[in-house]
Amino acid sequence: MSQPRKRSGGPVRLTTSSATALRPAITSEITGGMWAHRRQINRDVSIPAGWNRLHQAGNFHNLELAAGRTTGDYVNDLPFLDSDVYKWLEAVAWAFADPALDSSLADLLRHWLDETERLLRDAQQPDGYLDSHFQVRFPGERFVQLKWGHELYCAGHLIQAAVALHRTTDDAGLLEVARLVADLVVNTFGMQPGKVDGVCGHPEIETALVELYRETGAEPYLAQARYFVDRRGHGLLGDGRFGRHYWQDHVPVRDAASVEGHAVRQLYLLAGVADVYAETSDAELLEALKRLWAEMAASKTYLTGGIGAHHSDEAFGDPYELPNERSYCETCAAISSIMFSWRMLMITGEAKYADLMERTLYNGLLAGLSLDGQRYIYSNPLQVRDGHVARGNDHDYERVEWFHCACCPPNVMRTLASLEHYVVLGSDTRAVLHQYLSGRYAAGVAGGEVWMEVATDYPWDGTVTIRLAEAPAGRWELALRVPHWAEQPTLTVNGTPVDTALTDGWWVVSREWNGGDEVVLVLPLEPRFTVADPRLDVARGAVAIEYGPLVYCLEAVDNPGHRLDDLTVDIAVAPKVGPVNDSLGGVATIRTAGRVRPRTSASWWPYTSADARARDELGESVALTAVPYYAWGNREPGAMRIWVPTT
Amino acid sequence: MSQPRKRSGGPVRLTTSSATALRPAITSEITGGMWAHRRQINRDVSIPAGWNRLHQAGNFHNLELAAGRTTGDYVNDLPFLDSDVYKWLEAVAWAFADPALDSSLADLLRHWLDETERLLRDAQQPDGYLDSHFQVRFPGERFVQLKWGHELYCAGHLIQAAVALHRTTDDAGLLEVARLVADLVVNTFGMQPGKVDGVCGHPEIETALVELYRETGAEPYLAQARYFVDRRGHGLLGDGRFGRHYWQDHVPVRDAASVEGHAVRQLYLLAGVADVYAETSDAELLEALKRLWAEMAASKTYLTGGIGAHHSDEAFGDPYELPNERSYCETCAAISSIMFSWRMLMITGEAKYADLMERTLYNGLLAGLSLDGQRYIYSNPLQVRDGHVARGNDHDYERVEWFHCACCPPNVMRTLASLEHYVVLGSDTRAVLHQYLSGRYAAGVAGGEVWMEVATDYPWDGTVTIRLAEAPAGRWELALRVPHWAEQPTLTVNGTPVDTALTDGWWVVSREWNGGDEVVLVLPLEPRFTVADPRLDVARGAVAIEYGPLVYCLEAVDNPGHRLDDLTVDIAVAPKVGPVNDSLGGVATIRTAGRVRPRTSASWWPYTSADARARDELGESVALTAVPYYAWGNREPGAMRIWVPTT
């Protein structure tokens, strides 16, 4: 078996004292299947295009202004354009660890990286300060516009990029730039006299500083992350136009009962809190993390794993306030949810966190990127109405090449480029395969290393074959996640059925393993109808179609001749897998029986007495075709919906 | 019978050549009932408080800066603070026509009015320009920031105030100020060389200029209104952050198929288009008006008459996109809808326009004001969730005394202060009573005047008694609106039942009337369950409770011990009128049978298989108490909902 080039760490690399139940894999490589294809497009199309887009959008221009290399005005009215460059850099960094990276592209990326690194060095001020927006527009004004300035947010993304690059290439140049920034932050912020006692309007630096601590061993970074976590929630930011909840400054995270405010801010913060917990074992933080994740999952998460119900403040709504047409579901928020859930999975070892990761990966996140890797969507609706009028801004429903506020595209890039790390975990006693992606993975278990080769056509087929290429001696556990939706799964080891029971979502096989052992997990896949908690009013009397981890939707283009708003689904007839749709990259379609609701009276007013409505007819029969939600919006514009009323 | 002091016109006074089926009443006075009480509070509490609020909020300060009377900075970041003063002035103007206005309050209002008039004269520049925001912040910069500057919007409100004051008091001083502004606008804007070819980002001046034409007879004002109507929709404003639909600049109104964008902008525009139609008989405009009203009513209007589904751009959504928790339903938008529908009623004589006016008056508008007349709500939700977290901004769900963007409060004031004009209309052949408010009204009919005295306890009682105090000789028609929800109404004339059929929502009695004739209309009132068009997903499987023109809601305070989100209503049991609630000003409550839905499994995930959900139980029985929607939010904060799932 060929091994990945380099035993690189991923976005999280724990310390020897981290308080987690599970630890990241030693090495990971995705070798085939749907995600390998998406990663190839990300690597070969999206990331290279990012270089050009960031130049066209002015991000590099702004840094060149800060470096004194050019003249002109700061481009764009947003203060955080540097962060897009950093997220793109992080994507480049992860791409270097991809064994499938073509050498000429690798050279090009290396060249761009070197150029960018020189640019950042030139822009960085002697004491470490680096932020093009403030250097150009507010020279000398540092760390005073904490509400909206995003200085620490940008610093966090720089740190993450530098850590990633250090992990995949041993390149310490960018890390040096980032450490100068981090040291300035450490020296600037705190409760001691002469320091700034404050937090950033947009959390992000917390998780970055913990990772920098993990990478360098320098404890002040961890202490600083803890400071930022602890000082948030005391009103230091004051009221912004959306109130204190918006930036989670209304209550300390230890005391918070619910996720609130801007969804990305909330979950970047919680990812950072999880990191702080992992390195400090602060039990109060862990309780808060569990409580907030549970509240989010149970009452503020869309079927797709998407989060954020409000457009105006990009925020969580109230419990069960999950509008379909205006689901905000920012692509970045899906990413932040995966970051948070992954950390909770490592900390607790509980399968539900991996379940939500999977749902969010296959639906809420993946819908944010076009199939060709060239266009993005910012907010991901669960429904587009017949008669929708495109309003032409960042938050509309048509995919575009770049945004005025382009946080999502490079965030998608860095996530896909590091996806291999989100598959396998290990502990002293257990190797855990929690996502089903074909590839080669190694986890440290029982004092040795488990090397597994995973082969599957998931999510189109539910059979997952795991070959243990190497296995440490002695008894240890192999744990496979059985998703919460799976019915009647089967498991064999070397052809022999395993009859141990499922434990909290894991199928755990404890035995003395040998190299060459083969485990086959079968998750029977049948299309299914899903309903929502009755408190979720917008889905009342409706079903969604799901298939394995995939949420499906109806698109107008597949259901011509009718308005989607007039279609109902007959749940007495089981949905079936239909023909493969090649124009959508070979996805399985699903066919199901429905009706076309007759148009009711031509009254001017759409509300009527309950008695009158009871006389409505069912309407003519029609066969409905559904496609995976992640593939929607890749053909002609038109209506779309996930929740379909029952006949 | 005592007559109103003065035969004042209302917000619309037609010309002799206006192309309308019906014309405003000659004189109107509301003498009792719910609305008289609300108008008393408006007159004695809200309007006087407005003077202080406008001073505290800096509106007067800004004008004093423009007048050179004081020094400092323009207060508030919004450019249209003058308009709040003008709307308040308009409210004061209408209040002068109220026979119940106390003389000492009249003196105080007169004093404030004189002071304000002097201030405006001082602030106005020699050529007529008057806009404190531009005079203070961008001196010399005129009519260039048309997208967001609101100069013409402010001018429109000034004109409306001046016209109102001229109508109620013959005071020509403010009209002089307004005409100088209007003349400057006429001389500035146009397609001729040297003029500015443009429109305002916020429509409003169109309807104001037509009214100024009606008041003064000066045709250039009408021509200018027509110019602004015709030039909108050609992209002159360019793209704002919400796209061209936001300010209705995406397509000329003649060609528009749907109401789009910012709801108040759209309907102020359509009110102006209706006025231009009425004075020009431009048939294409009338077709557009009918088409757009119908599209709005059928697919973009909430049960309450509220409009505007988006918080982020205060805009109409797609058809049937009417989220309950985030219904924007700005109070100003309800007012703009009443303005539009009233004009359509006059133009066409069709009852549906009066039906929507009534619904919007009693629900969408009235909910915007607290019962004590001292607090306002900006966006009017149809549902507040259990667990709602107040986020503390203009658009939250708790009533406050004033807003950062305080467009709504003075808009409510001017509407209530002129409400008597929205009751009766007339034509050569017909006197029309389209709203049921106790009072004295006179309409010009058949070459003479019909004077009617209306007595009713509507909306609590459906009996309306109309005594004809004076009646012109000869045969003419009395038309009474029978609301679309009314079942089995009865009508008697001098005690004799009338058996003519209803015609398109009107009960028309044609006869030779005599002074002293008494007509009694009975609209039997029973609480009823209402359902929505099935395309309105958010109301699927739910009913609303209505009673006459009133939409009811459940509030947590009336239904203690349960979470509102867990309640269902049993529609097999008819709802009944319950005890009067004195703490809400004597409203009728409604009692109905329901159940408390048992909490389902404690799964971490709120979505499950359709089969699993079918096993849910009905839950224990509970009696539900509903109150009028307009009275919600006047007690302790808590959950509220209009649409309640059926058991």
mmCIF file of N, CA, C and O in Angstrom, chain A residues 464-531:
data_model
loop_
_atom_site.group_PDB
_atom_site.id
_atom_site.type_symbol
_atom_site.label_atom_id
_atom_site.label_comp_id
_atom_site.label_asym_id
_atom_site.label_seq_id
_atom_site.Cartn_x
_atom_site.Cartn_y
_atom_site.Cartn_z
ATOM 1 N N VAL A 464 -19.630 -0.501 2.787
ATOM 2 C CA VAL A 464 -18.321 0.083 3.102
ATOM 3 C C VAL A 464 -17.380 -1.066 3.471
ATOM 4 O O VAL A 464 -17.644 -1.801 4.422
ATOM 5 N N THR A 465 -16.314 -1.228 2.699
ATOM 6 C CA THR A 465 -15.352 -2.297 2.957
ATOM 7 C C THR A 465 -14.091 -1.697 3.548
ATOM 8 O O THR A 465 -13.507 -0.761 2.985
ATOM 9 N N ILE A 466 -13.711 -2.220 4.693
ATOM 10 C CA ILE A 466 -12.530 -1.702 5.387
ATOM 11 C C ILE A 466 -11.502 -2.824 5.494
ATOM 12 O O ILE A 466 -11.761 -3.866 6.107
ATOM 13 N N ARG A 467 -10.367 -2.619 4.903
ATOM 14 C CA ARG A 467 -9.288 -3.613 4.990
ATOM 15 C C ARG A 467 -8.231 -3.060 5.937
ATOM 16 O O ARG A 467 -7.786 -1.913 5.785
ATOM 17 N N LEU A 468 -7.903 -3.859 6.935
ATOM 18 C CA LEU A 468 -6.877 -3.410 7.869
ATOM 19 C C LEU A 468 -5.515 -3.781 7.305
ATOM 20 O O LEU A 468 -5.122 -4.944 7.314
ATOM 21 N N ALA A 469 -4.827 -2.804 6.769
ATOM 22 C CA ALA A 469 -3.526 -3.082 6.170
ATOM 23 C C ALA A 469 -2.499 -3.397 7.255
ATOM 24 O O ALA A 469 -1.653 -4.277 7.101
ATOM 25 N N GLU A 470 -2.575 -2.672 8.338
ATOM 26 C CA GLU A 470 -1.704 -2.952 9.487
ATOM 27 C C GLU A 470 -2.539 -2.842 10.741
ATOM 28 O O GLU A 470 -3.429 -1.996 10.825
ATOM 29 N N ALA A 471 -2.260 -3.672 11.690
ATOM 30 C CA ALA A 471 -3.026 -3.639 12.932
ATOM 31 C C ALA A 471 -2.090 -3.904 14.100
ATOM 32 O O ALA A 471 -1.274 -4.826 14.045
ATOM 33 N N PRO A 472 -2.163 -3.103 15.145
ATOM 34 C CA PRO A 472 -1.322 -3.360 16.312
ATOM 35 C C PRO A 472 -1.728 -4.674 16.978
ATOM 36 O O PRO A 472 -2.881 -5.117 16.848
ATOM 37 N N ALA A 473 -0.820 -5.222 17.683
ATOM 38 C CA ALA A 473 -1.104 -6.484 18.372
ATOM 39 C C ALA A 473 -2.038 -6.243 19.551
ATOM 40 O O ALA A 473 -2.197 -5.125 20.018
ATOM 41 N N GLY A 474 -2.670 -7.293 20.009
ATOM 42 C CA GLY A 474 -3.533 -7.207 21.189
ATOM 43 C C GLY A 474 -4.944 -6.832 20.831
ATOM 44 O O GLY A 474 -5.283 -6.571 19.669
ATOM 45 N N ARG A 475 -5.770 -6.800 21.854
ATOM 46 C CA ARG A 475 -7.193 -6.513 21.653
ATOM 47 C C ARG A 475 -7.426 -5.007 21.620
ATOM 48 O O ARG A 475 -6.942 -4.278 22.473
ATOM 49 N N TRP A 476 -8.129 -4.589 20.616
ATOM 50 C CA TRP A 476 -8.573 -3.198 20.563
ATOM 51 C C TRP A 476 -9.876 -3.143 19.776
ATOM 52 O O TRP A 476 -10.315 -4.130 19.186
ATOM 53 N N GLU A 477 -10.491 -1.983 19.786
ATOM 54 C CA GLU A 477 -11.834 -1.859 19.189
ATOM 55 C C GLU A 477 -11.778 -1.112 17.853
ATOM 56 O O GLU A 477 -11.098 -0.103 17.733
ATOM 57 N N LEU A 478 -12.544 -1.636 16.937
ATOM 58 C CA LEU A 478 -12.828 -0.860 15.727
ATOM 59 C C LEU A 478 -14.263 -0.353 15.869
ATOM 60 O O LEU A 478 -15.188 -1.153 16.073
ATOM 61 N N ALA A 479 -14.431 0.954 15.794
ATOM 62 C CA ALA A 479 -15.779 1.533 15.944
ATOM 63 C C ALA A 479 -16.201 2.161 14.630
ATOM 64 O O ALA A 479 -15.477 2.981 14.064
ATOM 65 N N LEU A 480 -17.340 1.729 14.155
ATOM 66 C CA LEU A 480 -17.903 2.277 12.923
ATOM 67 C C LEU A 480 -19.207 2.987 13.264
ATOM 68 O O LEU A 480 -20.034 2.447 13.996
ATOM 69 N N ARG A 481 -19.368 4.131 12.700
ATOM 70 C CA ARG A 481 -20.607 4.879 13.003
ATOM 71 C C ARG A 481 -21.765 4.341 12.177
ATOM 72 O O ARG A 481 -21.636 4.142 10.966
ATOM 73 N N VAL A 482 -22.870 4.111 12.832
ATOM 74 C CA VAL A 482 -24.112 3.774 12.132
ATOM 75 C C VAL A 482 -24.997 5.014 12.201
ATOM 76 O O VAL A 482 -25.475 5.372 13.276
ATOM 77 N N PRO A 483 -25.175 5.675 11.065
ATOM 78 C CA PRO A 483 -25.907 6.953 11.097
ATOM 79 C C PRO A 483 -27.299 6.782 11.697
ATOM 80 O O PRO A 483 -27.906 5.713 11.595
ATOM 81 N N HIS A 484 -27.804 7.827 12.277
ATOM 82 C CA HIS A 484 -29.076 7.738 13.014
ATOM 83 C C HIS A 484 -30.232 7.321 12.121
ATOM 84 O O HIS A 484 -31.220 6.790 12.595
ATOM 85 N N TRP A 485 -30.107 7.508 10.808
ATOM 86 C CA TRP A 485 -31.194 7.174 9.898
ATOM 87 C C TRP A 485 -31.107 5.728 9.398
ATOM 88 O O TRP A 485 -32.024 5.242 8.728
ATOM 89 N N ALA A 486 -30.023 5.053 9.684
ATOM 90 C CA ALA A 486 -29.806 3.733 9.064
ATOM 91 C C ALA A 486 -30.704 2.676 9.717
ATOM 92 O O ALA A 486 -30.796 2.592 10.939
ATOM 93 N N GLU A 487 -31.327 1.864 8.902
ATOM 94 C CA GLU A 487 -32.152 0.773 9.428
ATOM 95 C C GLU A 487 -31.572 -0.555 8.968
ATOM 96 O O GLU A 487 -31.145 -0.710 7.845
ATOM 97 N N GLN A 488 -31.551 -1.507 9.881
ATOM 98 C CA GLN A 488 -31.080 -2.860 9.620
ATOM 99 C C GLN A 488 -29.701 -2.929 8.972
ATOM 100 O O GLN A 488 -29.514 -3.593 7.941
ATOM 101 N N PRO A 489 -28.741 -2.250 9.566
ATOM 102 C CA PRO A 489 -27.378 -2.382 9.042
ATOM 103 C C PRO A 489 -26.822 -3.771 9.356
ATOM 104 O O PRO A 489 -27.320 -4.452 10.266
ATOM 105 N N THR A 490 -25.847 -4.186 8.591
ATOM 106 C CA THR A 490 -25.178 -5.469 8.878
ATOM 107 C C THR A 490 -23.669 -5.244 8.889
ATOM 108 O O THR A 490 -23.155 -4.316 8.252
ATOM 109 N N LEU A 491 -22.979 -6.115 9.601
ATOM 110 C CA LEU A 491 -21.530 -5.991 9.726
ATOM 111 C C LEU A 491 -20.921 -7.385 9.686
ATOM 112 O O LEU A 491 -21.403 -8.310 10.353
ATOM 113 N N THR A 492 -19.901 -7.533 8.881
ATOM 114 C CA THR A 492 -19.166 -8.802 8.871
ATOM 115 C C THR A 492 -17.689 -8.528 9.064
ATOM 116 O O THR A 492 -17.169 -7.496 8.641
ATOM 117 N N VAL A 493 -17.022 -9.461 9.725
ATOM 118 C CA VAL A 493 -15.566 -9.421 9.836
ATOM 119 C C VAL A 493 -15.037 -10.675 9.167
ATOM 120 O O VAL A 493 -15.405 -11.793 9.562
ATOM 121 N N ASN A 494 -14.257 -10.486 8.156
ATOM 122 C CA ASN A 494 -13.752 -11.606 7.355
ATOM 123 C C ASN A 494 -14.891 -12.544 6.953
ATOM 124 O O ASN A 494 -14.779 -13.764 7.006
ATOM 125 N N GLY A 495 -16.024 -11.955 6.602
ATOM 126 C CA GLY A 495 -17.153 -12.725 6.111
ATOM 127 C C GLY A 495 -18.096 -13.236 7.169
ATOM 128 O O GLY A 495 -19.172 -13.755 6.849
ATOM 129 N N THR A 496 -17.738 -13.110 8.418
ATOM 130 C CA THR A 496 -18.589 -13.621 9.489
ATOM 131 C C THR A 496 -19.421 -12.503 10.093
ATOM 132 O O THR A 496 -18.862 -11.475 10.503
ATOM 133 N N PRO A 497 -20.749 -12.679 10.136
ATOM 134 C CA PRO A 497 -21.583 -11.622 10.705
ATOM 135 C C PRO A 497 -21.226 -11.331 12.158
ATOM 136 O O PRO A 497 -20.911 -12.235 12.923
ATOM 137 N N VAL A 498 -21.282 -10.051 12.463
ATOM 138 C CA VAL A 498 -21.044 -9.614 13.831
ATOM 139 C C VAL A 498 -22.401 -9.355 14.468
ATOM 140 O O VAL A 498 -23.264 -8.731 13.867
ATOM 141 N N ASP A 499 -22.605 -9.867 15.651
ATOM 142 C CA ASP A 499 -23.930 -9.672 16.236
ATOM 143 C C ASP A 499 -23.918 -8.860 17.523
ATOM 144 O O ASP A 499 -24.891 -8.841 18.241
ATOM 145 N N THR A 500 -22.822 -8.170 17.787
ATOM 146 C CA THR A 500 -22.865 -7.279 18.947
ATOM 147 C C THR A 500 -23.831 -6.137 18.660
ATOM 148 O O THR A 500 -24.070 -5.781 17.503
ATOM 149 N N ALA A 501 -24.366 -5.601 19.706
ATOM 150 C CA ALA A 501 -25.378 -4.547 19.547
ATOM 151 C C ALA A 501 -24.717 -3.207 19.262
ATOM 152 O O ALA A 501 -23.534 -2.994 19.531
ATOM 153 N N LEU A 502 -25.508 -2.327 18.708
ATOM 154 C CA LEU A 502 -25.061 -0.958 18.522
ATOM 155 C C LEU A 502 -25.005 -0.255 19.867
ATOM 156 O O LEU A 502 -25.855 -0.476 20.724
ATOM 157 N N THR A 503 -24.016 0.592 20.044
ATOM 158 C CA THR A 503 -23.910 1.361 21.288
ATOM 159 C C THR A 503 -23.896 2.848 20.950
ATOM 160 O O THR A 503 -22.907 3.353 20.409
ATOM 161 N N ASP A 504 -24.998 3.498 21.205
ATOM 162 C CA ASP A 504 -25.057 4.960 21.012
ATOM 163 C C ASP A 504 -24.536 5.380 19.647
ATOM 164 O O ASP A 504 -23.751 6.333 19.542
ATOM 165 N N GLY A 505 -24.969 4.669 18.629
ATOM 166 C CA GLY A 505 -24.604 5.076 17.275
ATOM 167 C C GLY A 505 -23.307 4.481 16.758
ATOM 168 O O GLY A 505 -22.934 4.722 15.608
ATOM 169 N N TRP A 506 -22.613 3.752 17.578
ATOM 170 C CA TRP A 506 -21.375 3.106 17.130
ATOM 171 C C TRP A 506 -21.580 1.592 17.064
ATOM 172 O O TRP A 506 -22.196 1.001 17.943
ATOM 173 N N TRP A 507 -21.006 0.975 16.054
ATOM 174 C CA TRP A 507 -20.910 -0.480 16.031
ATOM 175 C C TRP A 507 -19.468 -0.788 16.383
ATOM 176 O O TRP A 507 -18.555 -0.527 15.587
ATOM 177 N N VAL A 508 -19.283 -1.305 17.566
ATOM 178 C CA VAL A 508 -17.934 -1.485 18.090
ATOM 179 C C VAL A 508 -17.577 -2.972 18.050
ATOM 180 O O VAL A 508 -18.303 -3.806 18.597
ATOM 181 N N VAL A 509 -16.486 -3.295 17.404
ATOM 182 C CA VAL A 509 -16.002 -4.678 17.380
ATOM 183 C C VAL A 509 -14.682 -4.726 18.135
ATOM 184 O O VAL A 509 -13.707 -4.082 17.733
ATOM 185 N N SER A 510 -14.715 -5.453 19.223
ATOM 186 C CA SER A 510 -13.513 -5.566 20.046
ATOM 187 C C SER A 510 -12.926 -6.946 19.833
ATOM 188 O O SER A 510 -13.582 -7.971 20.066
ATOM 189 N N ARG A 511 -11.701 -7.024 19.359
ATOM 190 C CA ARG A 511 -11.057 -8.326 19.145
ATOM 191 C C ARG A 511 -9.566 -8.120 18.927
ATOM 192 O O ARG A 511 -9.084 -6.992 18.901
ATOM 193 N N GLU A 512 -8.886 -9.219 18.759
ATOM 194 C CA GLU A 512 -7.476 -9.118 18.377
ATOM 195 C C GLU A 512 -7.427 -9.117 16.863
ATOM 196 O O GLU A 512 -7.742 -10.104 16.215
ATOM 197 N N TRP A 513 -7.070 -8.000 16.304
ATOM 198 C CA TRP A 513 -7.112 -7.833 14.859
ATOM 199 C C TRP A 513 -5.779 -8.247 14.245
ATOM 200 O O TRP A 513 -4.744 -8.205 14.896
ATOM 201 N N ASN A 514 -5.862 -8.594 12.974
ATOM 202 C CA ASN A 514 -4.656 -8.932 12.230
ATOM 203 C C ASN A 514 -4.599 -8.117 10.944
ATOM 204 O O ASN A 514 -5.643 -7.762 10.374
ATOM 205 N N GLY A 515 -3.408 -7.853 10.512
ATOM 206 C CA GLY A 515 -3.248 -7.230 9.209
ATOM 207 C C GLY A 515 -3.950 -8.081 8.153
ATOM 208 O O GLY A 515 -3.822 -9.314 8.132
ATOM 209 N N GLY A 516 -4.711 -7.437 7.281
ATOM 210 C CA GLY A 516 -5.430 -8.170 6.252
ATOM 211 C C GLY A 516 -6.869 -8.462 6.606
ATOM 212 O O GLY A 516 -7.658 -8.854 5.734
ATOM 213 N N ASP A 517 -7.238 -8.241 7.842
ATOM 214 C CA ASP A 517 -8.648 -8.435 8.207
ATOM 215 C C ASP A 517 -9.528 -7.509 7.373
ATOM 216 O O ASP A 517 -9.164 -6.356 7.105
ATOM 217 N N GLU A 518 -10.710 -8.029 7.015
ATOM 218 C CA GLU A 518 -11.612 -7.223 6.208
ATOM 219 C C GLU A 518 -12.965 -7.094 6.902
ATOM 220 O O GLU A 518 -13.567 -8.096 7.283
ATOM 221 N N VAL A 519 -13.408 -5.898 7.039
ATOM 222 C CA VAL A 519 -14.687 -5.608 7.695
ATOM 223 C C VAL A 519 -15.610 -5.007 6.645
ATOM 224 O O VAL A 519 -15.196 -4.128 5.890
ATOM 225 N N VAL A 520 -16.833 -5.518 6.597
ATOM 226 C CA VAL A 520 -17.797 -4.959 5.642
ATOM 227 C C VAL A 520 -19.026 -4.482 6.402
ATOM 228 O O VAL A 520 -19.718 -5.267 7.063
ATOM 229 N N LEU A 521 -19.267 -3.200 6.305
ATOM 230 C CA LEU A 521 -20.472 -2.595 6.895
ATOM 231 C C LEU A 521 -21.446 -2.325 5.762
ATOM 232 O O LEU A 521 -21.067 -1.763 4.739
ATOM 233 N N VAL A 522 -22.691 -2.756 5.956
ATOM 234 C CA VAL A 522 -23.724 -2.453 4.955
ATOM 235 C C VAL A 522 -24.806 -1.605 5.621
ATOM 236 O O VAL A 522 -25.427 -2.031 6.599
ATOM 237 N N LEU A 523 -24.975 -0.414 5.083
ATOM 238 C CA LEU A 523 -26.057 0.476 5.520
ATOM 239 C C LEU A 523 -27.090 0.474 4.402
ATOM 240 O O LEU A 523 -26.906 1.160 3.397
ATOM 241 N N PRO A 524 -28.152 -0.352 4.536
ATOM 242 C CA PRO A 524 -29.089 -0.451 3.416
ATOM 243 C C PRO A 524 -29.675 0.921 3.080
ATOM 244 O O PRO A 524 -30.149 1.630 3.972
ATOM 245 N N LEU A 525 -29.564 1.306 1.839
ATOM 246 C CA LEU A 525 -30.043 2.626 1.414
ATOM 247 C C LEU A 525 -31.371 2.497 0.685
ATOM 248 O O LEU A 525 -31.452 1.827 -0.338
ATOM 249 N N GLU A 526 -32.374 3.104 1.221
ATOM 250 C CA GLU A 526 -33.661 3.230 0.551
ATOM 251 C C GLU A 526 -34.092 4.680 0.682
ATOM 252 O O GLU A 526 -33.938 5.277 1.748
ATOM 253 N N PRO A 527 -34.658 5.225 -0.376
ATOM 254 C CA PRO A 527 -35.197 6.584 -0.208
ATOM 255 C C PRO A 527 -36.254 6.569 0.887
ATOM 256 O O PRO A 527 -36.994 5.589 1.038
ATOM 257 N N ARG A 528 -36.305 7.630 1.653
ATOM 258 C CA ARG A 528 -37.256 7.655 2.768
ATOM 259 C C ARG A 528 -37.908 9.032 2.887
ATOM 260 O O ARG A 528 -37.344 10.034 2.456
ATOM 261 N N PHE A 529 -39.094 9.030 3.485
ATOM 262 C CA PHE A 529 -39.777 10.289 3.783
ATOM 263 C C PHE A 529 -39.446 10.692 5.208
ATOM 264 O O PHE A 529 -39.505 9.872 6.120
ATOM 265 N N THR A 530 -39.140 11.950 5.378
ATOM 266 C CA THR A 530 -38.780 12.473 6.696
ATOM 267 C C THR A 530 -39.758 13.583 7.066
ATOM 268 O O THR A 530 -40.148 14.376 6.211
ATOM 269 N N VAL A 531 -40.131 13.600 8.332
ATOM 270 C CA VAL A 531 -40.991 14.685 8.821
ATOM 271 C C VAL A 531 -40.253 15.430 9.925
ATOM 272 O O VAL A 531 -39.279 14.940 10.485
#
